[in-house]
Coordinates of C-alpha atoms in Angstrom, one line a residue:
X13 CA 150.3 -58.0 -96.8
X14 CA 151.0 -55.9 -93.6
X15 CA 154.6 -55.1 -92.9
X16 CA 156.6 -57.1 -90.3
X17 CA 160.2 -57.4 -89.3
X18 CA 161.9 -60.7 -90.3
X19 CA 164.8 -62.1 -88.3
X20 CA 167.1 -61.1 -91.1
X21 CA 165.9 -57.6 -91.1
X22 CA 166.5 -57.3 -87.3
X23 CA 170.0 -58.6 -87.6
X24 CA 170.7 -56.2 -90.5
X25 CA 169.2 -53.3 -88.6
X26 CA 171.4 -54.1 -85.6
X27 CA 174.6 -54.3 -87.7
X28 CA 174.0 -51.0 -89.4
X29 CA 172.7 -49.1 -86.2
X30 CA 176.1 -47.7 -85.3
X31 CA 176.1 -45.4 -88.3
X32 CA 172.4 -44.5 -87.9
X33 CA 172.7 -43.6 -84.2
X34 CA 174.7 -40.5 -85.1
X35 CA 171.5 -39.0 -86.7
X36 CA 169.8 -39.1 -83.3
X37 CA 171.1 -35.7 -82.1
X38 CA 169.4 -33.9 -79.3
X39 CA 168.8 -30.9 -81.6
X40 CA 166.5 -33.1 -83.8
X41 CA 163.9 -33.5 -81.0
X42 CA 160.5 -31.8 -81.3
X43 CA 159.3 -29.6 -78.5
X44 CA 156.3 -31.9 -78.0
X45 CA 158.5 -34.9 -77.2
X46 CA 160.7 -32.8 -74.8
X47 CA 157.8 -31.4 -72.9
X48 CA 157.7 -32.8 -69.3
X49 CA 160.2 -35.5 -70.4
X50 CA 163.5 -36.5 -68.8
X51 CA 164.3 -38.9 -71.6
X52 CA 163.1 -39.7 -75.1
X53 CA 163.0 -43.2 -76.6
X54 CA 164.2 -42.3 -80.2
X55 CA 164.0 -45.8 -81.6
X56 CA 163.2 -49.2 -80.3
X57 CA 162.9 -52.4 -82.3
X58 CA 162.2 -55.6 -80.3
X59 CA 161.9 -59.1 -81.9
X60 CA 161.0 -62.3 -80.1
X61 CA 161.4 -65.4 -82.3
X62 CA 159.7 -68.4 -80.7
X63 CA 161.0 -71.6 -82.3
X64 CA 159.2 -74.2 -80.1
X65 CA 157.6 -74.6 -76.7
X66 CA 161.0 -74.5 -75.1
X67 CA 163.3 -72.5 -77.4
X68 CA 163.2 -68.8 -78.4
X69 CA 165.5 -65.9 -79.3
X70 CA 165.1 -62.3 -78.3
X71 CA 166.8 -59.3 -79.9
X72 CA 166.6 -55.7 -78.7
X73 CA 167.7 -52.4 -80.4
X74 CA 167.0 -49.3 -78.4
X75 CA 168.2 -45.7 -78.8
X76 CA 167.4 -43.3 -75.9
X77 CA 168.3 -39.6 -75.5
X78 CA 168.6 -38.7 -71.8
X79 CA 167.7 -35.0 -71.3
X80 CA 168.7 -34.4 -67.7
X81 CA 169.8 -35.9 -64.4
X82 CA 166.3 -37.1 -63.6
X83 CA 166.5 -39.5 -66.5
X84 CA 169.8 -41.0 -65.6
X85 CA 168.3 -44.5 -64.9
X86 CA 167.9 -44.9 -68.7
X87 CA 171.7 -45.1 -68.9
X88 CA 171.8 -48.3 -66.9
X89 CA 172.0 -51.7 -68.6
X90 CA 171.0 -54.7 -66.3
X91 CA 170.2 -58.2 -67.3
X92 CA 169.8 -61.4 -65.3
X93 CA 170.8 -64.7 -66.9
X94 CA 170.9 -68.4 -66.0
X95 CA 171.0 -71.7 -67.9
X96 CA 167.5 -70.9 -69.4
X97 CA 168.3 -67.3 -70.4
X98 CA 171.7 -66.8 -72.1
X99 CA 173.1 -63.4 -73.2
X100 CA 174.6 -64.1 -76.6
X101 CA 175.9 -60.7 -77.4
X102 CA 175.7 -57.0 -76.3
X103 CA 176.9 -53.7 -77.7
X104 CA 176.4 -50.4 -75.9
X105 CA 177.3 -47.0 -77.5
X106 CA 177.2 -43.5 -76.0
X107 CA 176.8 -40.3 -78.1
X108 CA 177.0 -36.7 -77.0
X109 CA 174.5 -34.0 -77.9
X110 CA 176.0 -33.5 -81.4
X111 CA 175.7 -37.3 -82.2
X112 CA 179.5 -38.0 -81.8
X113 CA 180.3 -41.4 -80.2
X114 CA 182.1 -40.9 -77.0
X115 CA 182.1 -44.5 -75.5
X116 CA 181.4 -48.0 -76.6
X117 CA 181.2 -51.3 -74.6
X118 CA 181.0 -54.9 -75.7
X119 CA 179.7 -57.9 -73.8
X120 CA 183.2 -58.6 -72.5
X121 CA 183.3 -55.1 -70.9
X122 CA 180.0 -55.5 -68.9
X123 CA 180.3 -56.0 -65.2
X124 CA 179.1 -59.4 -63.9
X125 CA 178.0 -60.7 -60.6
X126 CA 177.0 -64.2 -59.5
X127 CA 173.4 -64.5 -58.4
X128 CA 171.4 -67.0 -56.3
X129 CA 174.0 -67.5 -53.5
X130 CA 175.6 -70.3 -55.5
X131 CA 172.4 -72.3 -55.7
X132 CA 171.5 -71.2 -59.3
X133 CA 173.2 -72.9 -62.3
X134 CA 175.0 -70.1 -64.2
X135 CA 173.1 -67.4 -62.3
X136 CA 174.7 -64.2 -63.4
X137 CA 173.8 -60.5 -63.5
X138 CA 175.3 -58.4 -66.3
X139 CA 175.2 -54.6 -65.7
X140 CA 176.8 -51.3 -66.8
X141 CA 176.1 -47.6 -66.4
X142 CA 176.9 -45.8 -69.6
X143 CA 179.2 -42.9 -68.6
X144 CA 178.1 -39.3 -69.4
X145 CA 179.8 -36.1 -68.6
X146 CA 176.9 -33.9 -69.4
X147 CA 173.3 -33.8 -70.8
X148 CA 171.7 -34.4 -73.2
X149 CA 173.3 -37.7 -74.0
X150 CA 172.2 -40.5 -76.3
X151 CA 172.7 -44.2 -75.5
X152 CA 172.2 -47.1 -77.8
X153 CA 171.7 -50.7 -76.5
X154 CA 171.8 -53.7 -78.8
X155 CA 171.7 -57.2 -77.3
X156 CA 170.5 -60.7 -78.1
X157 CA 169.4 -63.6 -75.9
X158 CA 168.7 -67.3 -76.3
X159 CA 166.0 -69.0 -74.2
X160 CA 166.7 -72.6 -73.5
X161 CA 163.4 -73.2 -71.8
X162 CA 160.4 -70.8 -72.0
X163 CA 157.8 -70.0 -69.3
X164 CA 157.5 -66.3 -69.7
X165 CA 157.2 -64.3 -73.0
X166 CA 158.7 -60.8 -72.7
X167 CA 156.0 -58.2 -72.3
X168 CA 156.0 -55.0 -74.3
X169 CA 156.6 -52.1 -71.8
X170 CA 156.7 -49.3 -74.4
X171 CA 156.9 -46.3 -72.1
X172 CA 158.3 -45.4 -68.7
X173 CA 157.6 -42.5 -66.3
X174 CA 159.0 -39.2 -67.6
X175 CA 159.8 -40.7 -71.0
X176 CA 158.3 -39.8 -74.4
X177 CA 158.5 -42.1 -77.4
X178 CA 159.5 -41.2 -80.9
X179 CA 159.3 -44.7 -82.4
X180 CA 158.9 -48.1 -80.9
X181 CA 157.8 -51.5 -82.2
X182 CA 157.7 -55.1 -80.9
X183 CA 157.3 -58.1 -83.2
X184 CA 156.7 -61.7 -82.1
X185 CA 157.1 -64.7 -84.4
X186 CA 155.4 -67.8 -83.1
X187 CA 154.6 -71.2 -84.6
X188 CA 150.9 -71.1 -85.7
X189 CA 150.2 -74.3 -83.8
X190 CA 151.4 -72.8 -80.6
X191 CA 150.1 -69.2 -81.1
X192 CA 150.0 -66.9 -78.0
X193 CA 147.7 -64.6 -76.0
X194 CA 148.1 -61.0 -75.1
X195 CA 146.3 -58.3 -73.0
X196 CA 146.4 -54.5 -73.3
X197 CA 147.1 -52.5 -70.2
X198 CA 146.6 -48.7 -70.2
X199 CA 146.8 -48.6 -74.0
X200 CA 144.4 -49.1 -76.9
X201 CA 147.0 -50.3 -79.5
X202 CA 146.3 -53.6 -81.1
X203 CA 148.6 -56.1 -82.8
X204 CA 148.9 -56.3 -86.6
X205 CA 148.9 -59.9 -87.4
X206 CA 150.2 -61.8 -90.5
X207 CA 150.8 -65.4 -91.4
X208 CA 154.1 -66.5 -92.8
X209 CA 153.9 -70.2 -93.7
X210 CA 153.8 -72.2 -90.5
X211 CA 154.4 -69.1 -88.4
X212 CA 152.2 -66.3 -87.1
X213 CA 153.5 -62.8 -86.6
X214 CA 152.3 -60.1 -84.2
X215 CA 153.5 -56.5 -84.3
X216 CA 152.7 -53.5 -82.1
X217 CA 154.0 -50.1 -82.9
X218 CA 153.7 -46.6 -81.4
X219 CA 155.0 -43.2 -82.6
X220 CA 155.3 -39.7 -81.2
X221 CA 153.9 -40.4 -77.7
X222 CA 154.3 -37.5 -75.2
X223 CA 155.7 -38.1 -71.8
X224 CA 153.4 -39.6 -69.2
X225 CA 153.6 -38.1 -65.7
X226 CA 154.5 -40.3 -62.8
X227 CA 151.8 -40.0 -60.1
X228 CA 153.2 -40.6 -56.7
X229 CA 151.4 -43.3 -54.7
X230 CA 150.1 -45.1 -57.8
X231 CA 149.9 -48.8 -58.4
X232 CA 153.3 -50.4 -59.1
X233 CA 155.0 -49.0 -62.3
X234 CA 154.7 -52.2 -64.4
X235 CA 150.9 -52.0 -64.0
X236 CA 150.5 -48.2 -64.3
X237 CA 152.1 -47.5 -67.6
X238 CA 151.2 -48.7 -71.1
X239 CA 152.2 -52.2 -71.8
X240 CA 151.2 -55.4 -73.6
X241 CA 151.2 -58.5 -71.5
X242 CA 152.1 -61.6 -73.5
X243 CA 151.6 -65.2 -72.5
X244 CA 152.2 -68.6 -74.0
X245 CA 149.5 -71.2 -74.6
X246 CA 151.9 -74.1 -74.4
X247 CA 155.4 -73.9 -72.9
X248 CA 158.3 -76.1 -71.7
X249 CA 160.9 -75.5 -68.9
X250 CA 163.5 -78.0 -67.9
X251 CA 161.7 -80.8 -69.7
X252 CA 158.5 -80.0 -67.9
X253 CA 155.7 -79.2 -70.5
X254 CA 152.8 -77.0 -69.5
X255 CA 149.7 -75.3 -70.6
X256 CA 148.8 -71.7 -69.5
X257 CA 145.5 -71.3 -71.2
X258 CA 143.7 -71.6 -67.8
X259 CA 144.7 -71.0 -64.2
X260 CA 143.7 -74.6 -63.6
X261 CA 146.2 -75.9 -66.2
X262 CA 149.0 -73.6 -65.0
X263 CA 148.5 -74.8 -61.5
X264 CA 148.7 -78.4 -62.7
X265 CA 152.1 -77.7 -64.3
X266 CA 153.4 -76.2 -61.1
X267 CA 152.1 -79.2 -59.1
X268 CA 154.0 -81.5 -61.5
X269 CA 157.1 -79.4 -61.0
X270 CA 156.9 -79.8 -57.2
X271 CA 155.6 -83.3 -57.0
X272 CA 158.6 -85.0 -55.5
X273 CA 159.7 -82.2 -53.1
X274 CA 157.7 -83.2 -50.1
X275 CA 160.2 -85.8 -48.9
X276 CA 160.9 -85.5 -45.2
X277 CA 162.3 -88.8 -43.7
X278 CA 160.6 -90.9 -41.0
X279 CA 162.8 -89.5 -38.2
X280 CA 161.9 -85.9 -39.0
X281 CA 158.3 -86.7 -39.4
X282 CA 158.3 -88.2 -36.0
X283 CA 160.0 -85.1 -34.7
X284 CA 157.1 -82.9 -35.7
X285 CA 154.5 -85.5 -34.5
X286 CA 156.2 -85.3 -31.0
X287 CA 156.3 -81.5 -31.2
X288 CA 152.5 -81.2 -31.5
X289 CA 151.3 -84.3 -29.6
X290 CA 149.9 -82.1 -26.7
X291 CA 148.2 -79.6 -29.0
X292 CA 144.5 -78.9 -28.3
X293 CA 143.6 -78.5 -32.0
X294 CA 144.9 -78.2 -35.5
X295 CA 145.4 -74.4 -35.3
X296 CA 147.7 -74.9 -32.3
X297 CA 149.7 -77.5 -34.2
X298 CA 150.1 -75.1 -37.1
X299 CA 151.2 -72.4 -34.7
X300 CA 153.9 -74.6 -33.2
X301 CA 155.3 -75.6 -36.5
X302 CA 155.3 -72.0 -37.8
X303 CA 157.1 -70.9 -34.6
X304 CA 159.7 -73.6 -35.2
X305 CA 160.2 -72.4 -38.8
X306 CA 160.6 -68.8 -37.7
X307 CA 163.1 -69.6 -34.9
X308 CA 165.3 -72.0 -36.9
X309 CA 165.4 -71.1 -40.6
X310 CA 166.6 -68.1 -42.6
X311 CA 165.4 -66.7 -45.9
X312 CA 167.6 -66.6 -49.0
X313 CA 166.5 -65.2 -52.4
X314 CA 166.5 -67.6 -55.4
X315 CA 164.9 -65.9 -58.4
X316 CA 166.8 -67.5 -61.3
X317 CA 167.1 -70.9 -63.0
X318 CA 164.7 -73.8 -62.3
X319 CA 165.1 -72.7 -58.6
X320 CA 163.2 -69.6 -59.5
X321 CA 160.1 -71.8 -59.9
X322 CA 160.8 -75.2 -58.4
X323 CA 161.3 -75.3 -54.6
X324 CA 164.2 -77.2 -53.1
X325 CA 163.3 -80.5 -51.6
X326 CA 161.9 -80.4 -48.0
X327 CA 164.7 -82.7 -46.9
X328 CA 167.4 -80.3 -48.3
X329 CA 165.7 -77.3 -46.6
X330 CA 165.5 -79.2 -43.4
X331 CA 169.2 -80.0 -43.4
X332 CA 170.4 -76.6 -44.6
X333 CA 168.1 -74.5 -42.4
X334 CA 167.5 -72.0 -45.2
X335 CA 165.4 -71.5 -48.3
X336 CA 163.6 -69.0 -50.5
X337 CA 159.9 -68.3 -50.4
X338 CA 159.2 -71.5 -52.4
X339 CA 161.6 -73.6 -50.4
X340 CA 160.3 -72.5 -47.0
X341 CA 156.6 -72.7 -48.0
X342 CA 157.3 -76.2 -49.4
X343 CA 159.1 -77.2 -46.2
X344 CA 156.2 -75.9 -44.0
X345 CA 153.8 -77.9 -46.2
X346 CA 155.9 -81.0 -45.6
X347 CA 156.0 -80.4 -41.8
X348 CA 152.2 -80.0 -41.7
X349 CA 151.7 -83.0 -43.8
X350 CA 153.8 -85.0 -41.3
X351 CA 151.2 -84.2 -38.6
X352 CA 148.2 -84.9 -40.9
X353 CA 147.3 -81.3 -41.9
X354 CA 146.8 -80.5 -45.6
X355 CA 148.1 -77.2 -46.9
X356 CA 148.5 -75.6 -50.3
X357 CA 151.3 -73.4 -51.7
X358 CA 150.0 -70.2 -53.2
X359 CA 151.7 -68.2 -55.9
X360 CA 151.2 -64.4 -55.5
X361 CA 152.4 -61.1 -56.7
X362 CA 153.8 -59.3 -53.6
X363 CA 154.2 -55.7 -52.6
X364 CA 151.6 -53.3 -51.1
X365 CA 150.8 -51.5 -54.3
X366 CA 150.6 -54.4 -56.7
X367 CA 147.4 -54.9 -58.6
X368 CA 145.8 -58.4 -58.3
X369 CA 146.4 -60.7 -61.3
X370 CA 143.5 -60.7 -63.7
X371 CA 141.3 -63.8 -63.4
X372 CA 140.5 -63.5 -67.1
X373 CA 144.1 -63.6 -68.3
X374 CA 146.3 -66.6 -67.1
X375 CA 149.8 -65.2 -67.0
X376 CA 152.8 -65.8 -64.8
X377 CA 152.7 -62.4 -63.0
X378 CA 153.8 -63.9 -59.7
X379 CA 157.0 -63.1 -57.7
X380 CA 156.3 -64.7 -54.4
X381 CA 154.9 -67.8 -52.6
X382 CA 152.9 -68.1 -49.4
X383 CA 151.1 -71.1 -47.8
X384 CA 147.4 -71.6 -47.4
X385 CA 146.0 -73.9 -44.7
X386 CA 142.3 -74.4 -45.0
X387 CA 140.6 -75.6 -41.8
X388 CA 136.9 -76.5 -41.1
X389 CA 135.9 -73.1 -39.8
X390 CA 138.8 -70.9 -40.8
X391 CA 141.7 -70.5 -43.3
X392 CA 145.2 -69.8 -42.0
X393 CA 147.6 -67.9 -44.3
X394 CA 151.4 -68.2 -43.6
X395 CA 154.2 -65.9 -44.7
X396 CA 157.0 -68.4 -44.4
X397 CA 159.9 -66.1 -45.2
X398 CA 159.5 -63.8 -42.1
X399 CA 161.1 -64.5 -38.8
X400 CA 158.9 -61.8 -37.1
X401 CA 155.4 -61.9 -38.7
X402 CA 152.6 -62.7 -36.4
X403 CA 151.0 -66.2 -36.8
X404 CA 148.3 -66.2 -39.5
X405 CA 148.9 -62.5 -40.5
X406 CA 150.0 -61.7 -44.0
X407 CA 150.4 -58.0 -43.9
X408 CA 150.4 -55.5 -46.7
X409 CA 152.9 -57.4 -48.7
X410 CA 150.4 -60.0 -49.9
X411 CA 146.9 -58.9 -48.7
X412 CA 144.2 -57.9 -51.1
X413 CA 145.5 -60.1 -54.0
X414 CA 144.5 -63.1 -56.0
X415 CA 146.7 -66.1 -55.1
X416 CA 147.0 -69.2 -57.2
X417 CA 146.5 -72.2 -54.9
X418 CA 148.4 -75.3 -56.2
X419 CA 145.9 -78.1 -55.5
X420 CA 145.4 -81.7 -56.5
X421 CA 142.9 -80.5 -59.1
X422 CA 145.2 -77.9 -60.5
X423 CA 145.4 -74.1 -60.0
X424 CA 142.6 -72.3 -58.1
X425 CA 142.6 -68.5 -58.0
X426 CA 141.4 -67.2 -54.6
X427 CA 141.5 -63.8 -52.8
X428 CA 143.8 -63.3 -49.9
X429 CA 142.5 -61.5 -46.7
X430 CA 141.6 -57.9 -47.0
X431 CA 143.5 -55.3 -44.9
X432 CA 141.6 -53.9 -41.9
X433 CA 142.4 -50.8 -40.0
X434 CA 142.1 -52.8 -36.7
X435 CA 145.0 -55.1 -37.8
X436 CA 147.4 -52.1 -37.9
X437 CA 147.3 -50.3 -34.5
X438 CA 149.6 -47.6 -33.1
X439 CA 149.1 -46.4 -29.6
X440 CA 151.3 -43.8 -28.0
X441 CA 151.3 -42.4 -24.5
X442 CA 153.7 -39.6 -23.6
X443 CA 154.4 -38.0 -20.2
X444 CA 156.3 -34.7 -20.6
X445 CA 157.8 -33.0 -17.6
X446 CA 158.3 -29.4 -18.5
X447 CA 161.2 -27.6 -16.8
X448 CA 161.2 -23.9 -15.8
X449 CA 163.6 -23.0 -18.6
X450 CA 161.4 -24.6 -21.3
X451 CA 163.4 -27.8 -21.6
X452 CA 162.4 -31.1 -20.1
X453 CA 162.0 -34.9 -20.4
X454 CA 159.6 -37.1 -22.1
X455 CA 158.7 -40.7 -21.4
X456 CA 157.0 -42.4 -24.4
X457 CA 155.3 -45.8 -24.5
X458 CA 154.5 -47.1 -27.9
X459 CA 152.3 -50.1 -28.5
X460 CA 151.7 -51.6 -32.0
X461 CA 150.4 -54.4 -34.1
X462 CA 150.5 -55.3 -37.8
X463 CA 152.6 -53.1 -40.0
X464 CA 153.6 -50.8 -37.2
X465 CA 154.9 -53.7 -35.2
X466 CA 157.0 -54.8 -38.2
X467 CA 158.4 -51.3 -38.4
X468 CA 159.5 -51.5 -34.8
X469 CA 161.1 -54.8 -35.3
X470 CA 162.9 -53.7 -38.5
X471 CA 164.1 -50.3 -37.3
X472 CA 164.3 -50.3 -33.5
X473 CA 165.0 -53.9 -32.6
X474 CA 168.1 -54.4 -34.7
X475 CA 169.5 -51.0 -35.7
X476 CA 172.3 -48.8 -34.3
X477 CA 171.3 -45.8 -32.2
X478 CA 171.8 -43.3 -35.1
X479 CA 169.4 -45.4 -37.2
X480 CA 166.9 -45.6 -34.4
X481 CA 167.0 -41.8 -34.0
X482 CA 166.3 -41.4 -37.7
X483 CA 163.4 -43.7 -37.4
X484 CA 162.0 -41.8 -34.5
X485 CA 162.5 -38.4 -36.1
X486 CA 161.9 -38.9 -39.8
X487 CA 159.5 -41.8 -39.9
X488 CA 157.5 -41.3 -36.7
X489 CA 157.8 -37.6 -36.7
X490 CA 159.2 -37.0 -33.2
X491 CA 160.8 -33.7 -32.3
X492 CA 164.6 -34.3 -32.4
X493 CA 165.8 -35.1 -28.9
X494 CA 169.1 -34.0 -27.5
X495 CA 169.5 -37.5 -26.0
X496 CA 167.3 -40.6 -25.9
X497 CA 167.3 -44.2 -24.6
X498 CA 165.1 -47.0 -26.0
X499 CA 163.9 -50.0 -24.0
X500 CA 162.7 -52.7 -26.3
X501 CA 161.6 -56.2 -25.4
X502 CA 162.5 -58.4 -28.4
X503 CA 160.3 -61.2 -27.1
X504 CA 157.1 -59.1 -26.8
X505 CA 158.1 -56.9 -29.8
X506 CA 154.9 -54.9 -29.6
X507 CA 155.9 -52.4 -26.9
X508 CA 158.7 -49.8 -27.1
X509 CA 159.6 -47.4 -24.3
X510 CA 161.6 -44.3 -25.2
X511 CA 163.0 -41.8 -22.7
X512 CA 164.0 -38.4 -24.3
X513 CA 165.7 -35.3 -23.1
X514 CA 165.1 -31.9 -24.6
X515 CA 166.9 -28.6 -24.0
X516 CA 163.8 -26.9 -25.6
X517 CA 160.4 -28.6 -25.7
X518 CA 158.4 -25.5 -26.7
X519 CA 158.1 -24.6 -30.4
X520 CA 158.7 -20.9 -29.7
X521 CA 158.2 -18.3 -27.0
X522 CA 157.1 -14.7 -26.7
X523 CA 158.0 -12.9 -23.5
X524 CA 156.7 -15.1 -20.6
X525 CA 154.6 -17.3 -22.9
X526 CA 155.6 -20.7 -24.2
X527 CA 153.9 -22.1 -27.3
X528 CA 153.8 -25.9 -27.1
X529 CA 152.9 -28.4 -29.9
X530 CA 149.8 -30.6 -29.3
X531 CA 152.2 -33.6 -29.2
X532 CA 156.0 -34.0 -29.5
X533 CA 155.4 -36.0 -32.6
X534 CA 153.1 -35.8 -35.6
X535 CA 150.3 -38.3 -35.6
X536 CA 150.5 -37.8 -39.4
X537 CA 153.6 -36.2 -40.9
X538 CA 153.5 -36.6 -44.6
X539 CA 151.8 -34.1 -47.1
X540 CA 150.1 -36.0 -49.9
X541 CA 151.4 -35.0 -53.4
X542 CA 149.6 -32.2 -55.2
X543 CA 147.5 -33.6 -58.1
X544 CA 144.3 -31.8 -59.0
X545 CA 143.4 -34.1 -61.9
X546 CA 144.7 -37.4 -60.7
X547 CA 144.2 -40.3 -63.1
X548 CA 145.2 -43.2 -60.9
X549 CA 144.2 -44.6 -57.6
X550 CA 146.3 -43.7 -54.6
X551 CA 147.8 -46.4 -52.4
X552 CA 148.6 -46.0 -48.7
X553 CA 150.8 -48.8 -47.4
X554 CA 147.9 -50.1 -45.2
X555 CA 144.7 -49.0 -43.4
X556 CA 145.4 -48.2 -39.7
X557 CA 144.3 -46.7 -36.4
X558 CA 146.7 -44.4 -34.6
X559 CA 145.8 -43.1 -31.1
X560 CA 147.8 -40.7 -28.9
X561 CA 147.6 -39.4 -25.4
X562 CA 150.1 -36.8 -24.3
X563 CA 150.3 -35.4 -20.8
X564 CA 152.2 -32.2 -20.1
X565 CA 153.3 -31.8 -16.4
X566 CA 153.7 -28.0 -15.8
X567 CA 156.2 -26.5 -13.3
X568 CA 154.9 -24.8 -10.3
X569 CA 153.4 -21.4 -11.0
X570 CA 152.7 -22.0 -14.7
X571 CA 149.3 -21.0 -16.0
X572 CA 147.4 -22.2 -19.0
X573 CA 146.4 -19.3 -21.3
X574 CA 145.1 -21.1 -24.4
X575 CA 144.1 -24.7 -25.4
X576 CA 143.3 -25.7 -29.0
X577 CA 139.7 -26.3 -29.8
X578 CA 138.3 -29.8 -30.1
X579 CA 138.5 -31.2 -33.6
X580 CA 136.3 -33.8 -35.3
X581 CA 137.0 -34.3 -39.0
X582 CA 135.6 -37.1 -41.2
X583 CA 135.7 -38.2 -44.8
X584 CA 134.6 -41.3 -46.6
X585 CA 137.6 -43.4 -45.7
X586 CA 138.5 -42.2 -42.3
X587 CA 138.3 -39.8 -39.4
X588 CA 140.4 -37.6 -37.1
X589 CA 139.6 -36.3 -33.6
X590 CA 141.4 -34.3 -31.0
X591 CA 140.7 -32.8 -27.6
X592 CA 142.4 -31.0 -24.7
X593 CA 141.8 -30.7 -21.0
X594 CA 143.6 -29.0 -18.1
X595 CA 143.7 -30.3 -14.6
X596 CA 144.4 -27.3 -12.4
X597 CA 145.0 -29.5 -9.3
X598 CA 147.5 -31.8 -10.9
X599 CA 148.9 -29.0 -13.1
X600 CA 148.6 -31.3 -16.2
X601 CA 147.4 -30.7 -19.7
X602 CA 146.1 -33.8 -21.5
X603 CA 146.0 -33.9 -25.3
X604 CA 144.2 -36.9 -27.0
X605 CA 144.0 -37.6 -30.7
X606 CA 142.9 -40.5 -33.0
X607 CA 143.5 -40.9 -36.7
X608 CA 141.7 -43.7 -38.6
X609 CA 142.1 -44.8 -42.2
X610 CA 139.7 -47.5 -43.2
X611 CA 141.2 -48.6 -46.6
X612 CA 144.5 -48.4 -48.3
X613 CA 143.4 -47.9 -51.9
X614 CA 141.8 -44.6 -52.6
X615 CA 140.0 -44.2 -56.0
X616 CA 141.4 -41.4 -58.1
X617 CA 138.0 -39.6 -58.1
X618 CA 138.2 -39.4 -54.2
X619 CA 141.9 -38.3 -54.1
X620 CA 141.2 -34.5 -53.7
X621 CA 139.0 -35.0 -50.6
X622 CA 141.5 -37.5 -49.2
X623 CA 144.3 -35.0 -49.6
X624 CA 142.3 -32.2 -48.0
X625 CA 141.5 -34.5 -45.0
X626 CA 145.2 -35.2 -44.4
X627 CA 146.1 -31.6 -45.0
X628 CA 143.6 -30.7 -42.2
X629 CA 145.2 -33.3 -39.9
X630 CA 148.6 -31.7 -40.6
X631 CA 147.2 -28.2 -39.9
X632 CA 145.8 -29.3 -36.5
X633 CA 149.4 -29.9 -35.4
X634 CA 150.3 -26.3 -36.0
X635 CA 147.8 -25.1 -33.4
X636 CA 149.5 -24.4 -30.1
X637 CA 149.0 -24.9 -26.4
X638 CA 150.0 -21.6 -24.8
X639 CA 151.3 -21.6 -21.2
X640 CA 152.6 -18.6 -19.2
X641 CA 155.6 -18.6 -16.9
X642 CA 155.1 -16.9 -13.5
X643 CA 156.2 -13.3 -13.3

């Protein structure tokens, strides 16, 4: 019979671990485990004991040696709980390099914070940072949880960036009649399985794994590093029983959960019918209702309890004028239903660098909800949590994913729209009046759409002047002005005017010559990370088109000595061009440039040419316009 950890063994191991932790001194680490590592997982024993579809227990024992400041996140304990997930006990111990215990914390000593804005039953965050005066330091975490309702089985994330692993194992005990499913990601380890009466046991184990390098710009961490996804076949949450063996069945469960939440009263239904009575078509009706949502409701985050899955009633949201992604999507669905338009909530995993969920492995990998409105000749997607998103535009948060539509026939996995460069436009026109002393003024007009427009809304429309300056200088790459003024129309939101004053516009001077930059901001200002043998795809936040026109007005008597040469650079996923002209009559130098990126995900095999392309774009900015002052 293959070995496995019984529940008794786990409890015994936890009880005796205080004595054992002292043997985990930093001096005992091999050079192979310390190489390129900021922390070492010395020992990890995880045990998930599934009693039924709706009841389970989880116990964790983990000993980690943190080698330096870069690994300090490993000293943080953080756990969210609610009425479905209860923290039964916790014990945290800290040991110095010699293995001497220097601190110990019990569950009572953990910090707590209420979660869910009072809308989640028993929503609570437990957290603590284990104190450390120096490195290396070893921390031991022991805790146990009870699940009073089970939708998600804990995954096995055996390794984090910059972390090597000395010994780690995960055991799951499940009733044979329920069984479970699992999927390997970025690992080849398989489960050892045994049968113990009416139960089936799965165990994964790894030993002496060297540190894995974090590659900047990779897909989100939970998808990048080795892990085992684990999913139930049958489950139960808050007396709602479900089946996750297919996307169709999982969608049916969610539909059951939400079945009574579309409940606007007759007066409110009439309100929306009157709102759209003069609309020319269904799309115009959707636009009006979406505008009403954006102007009258605010977003709150509910991630715990049954509220983490089940939306609040449409009537509740209507009265309170707030909701989370599920509540606001559900409310919009109810409003559209009131005017005869059918729509479907869609579960999705959000963030620009998230990998789409796997169609072949039904699993609750979602963290967000949007709304899908299918029309005869088009499909409208609505991001219901944003007060500033353009109608029918999802943006990089949810584009390029697989969304689970919750339909009358169960779940249906469908792709969301793919990002296009033309959706994310940035146009800048700059008029620079150069003074005799090399200073001057600049008037900048910025036009935007898509992600760039959202950046303007987030950083220019609402922030203080110091924050606006940081956005202009550090994000957009403008030369730091001595003074500036921003004119921003919050109704149009896609045009920004900036007036800047500079004591010195030139980059440097030599005698009577002034050396000017091609533009007073960098069309691209970020060097991609060095990585000659990249293993993972690289993610930009979105594809885009950026276009610039800069006009220098020279003072009387100034002459142009040198203009940079015209540039045309292309690669598989984009292009860059620039040109320069001088109008002797108007005494103006005009610089034009355009940068295009056609897709946001770059295959690892194409990363080196992509990096060279953007390095060449950065290099173009170092070329100078040379003008000469009169003698």
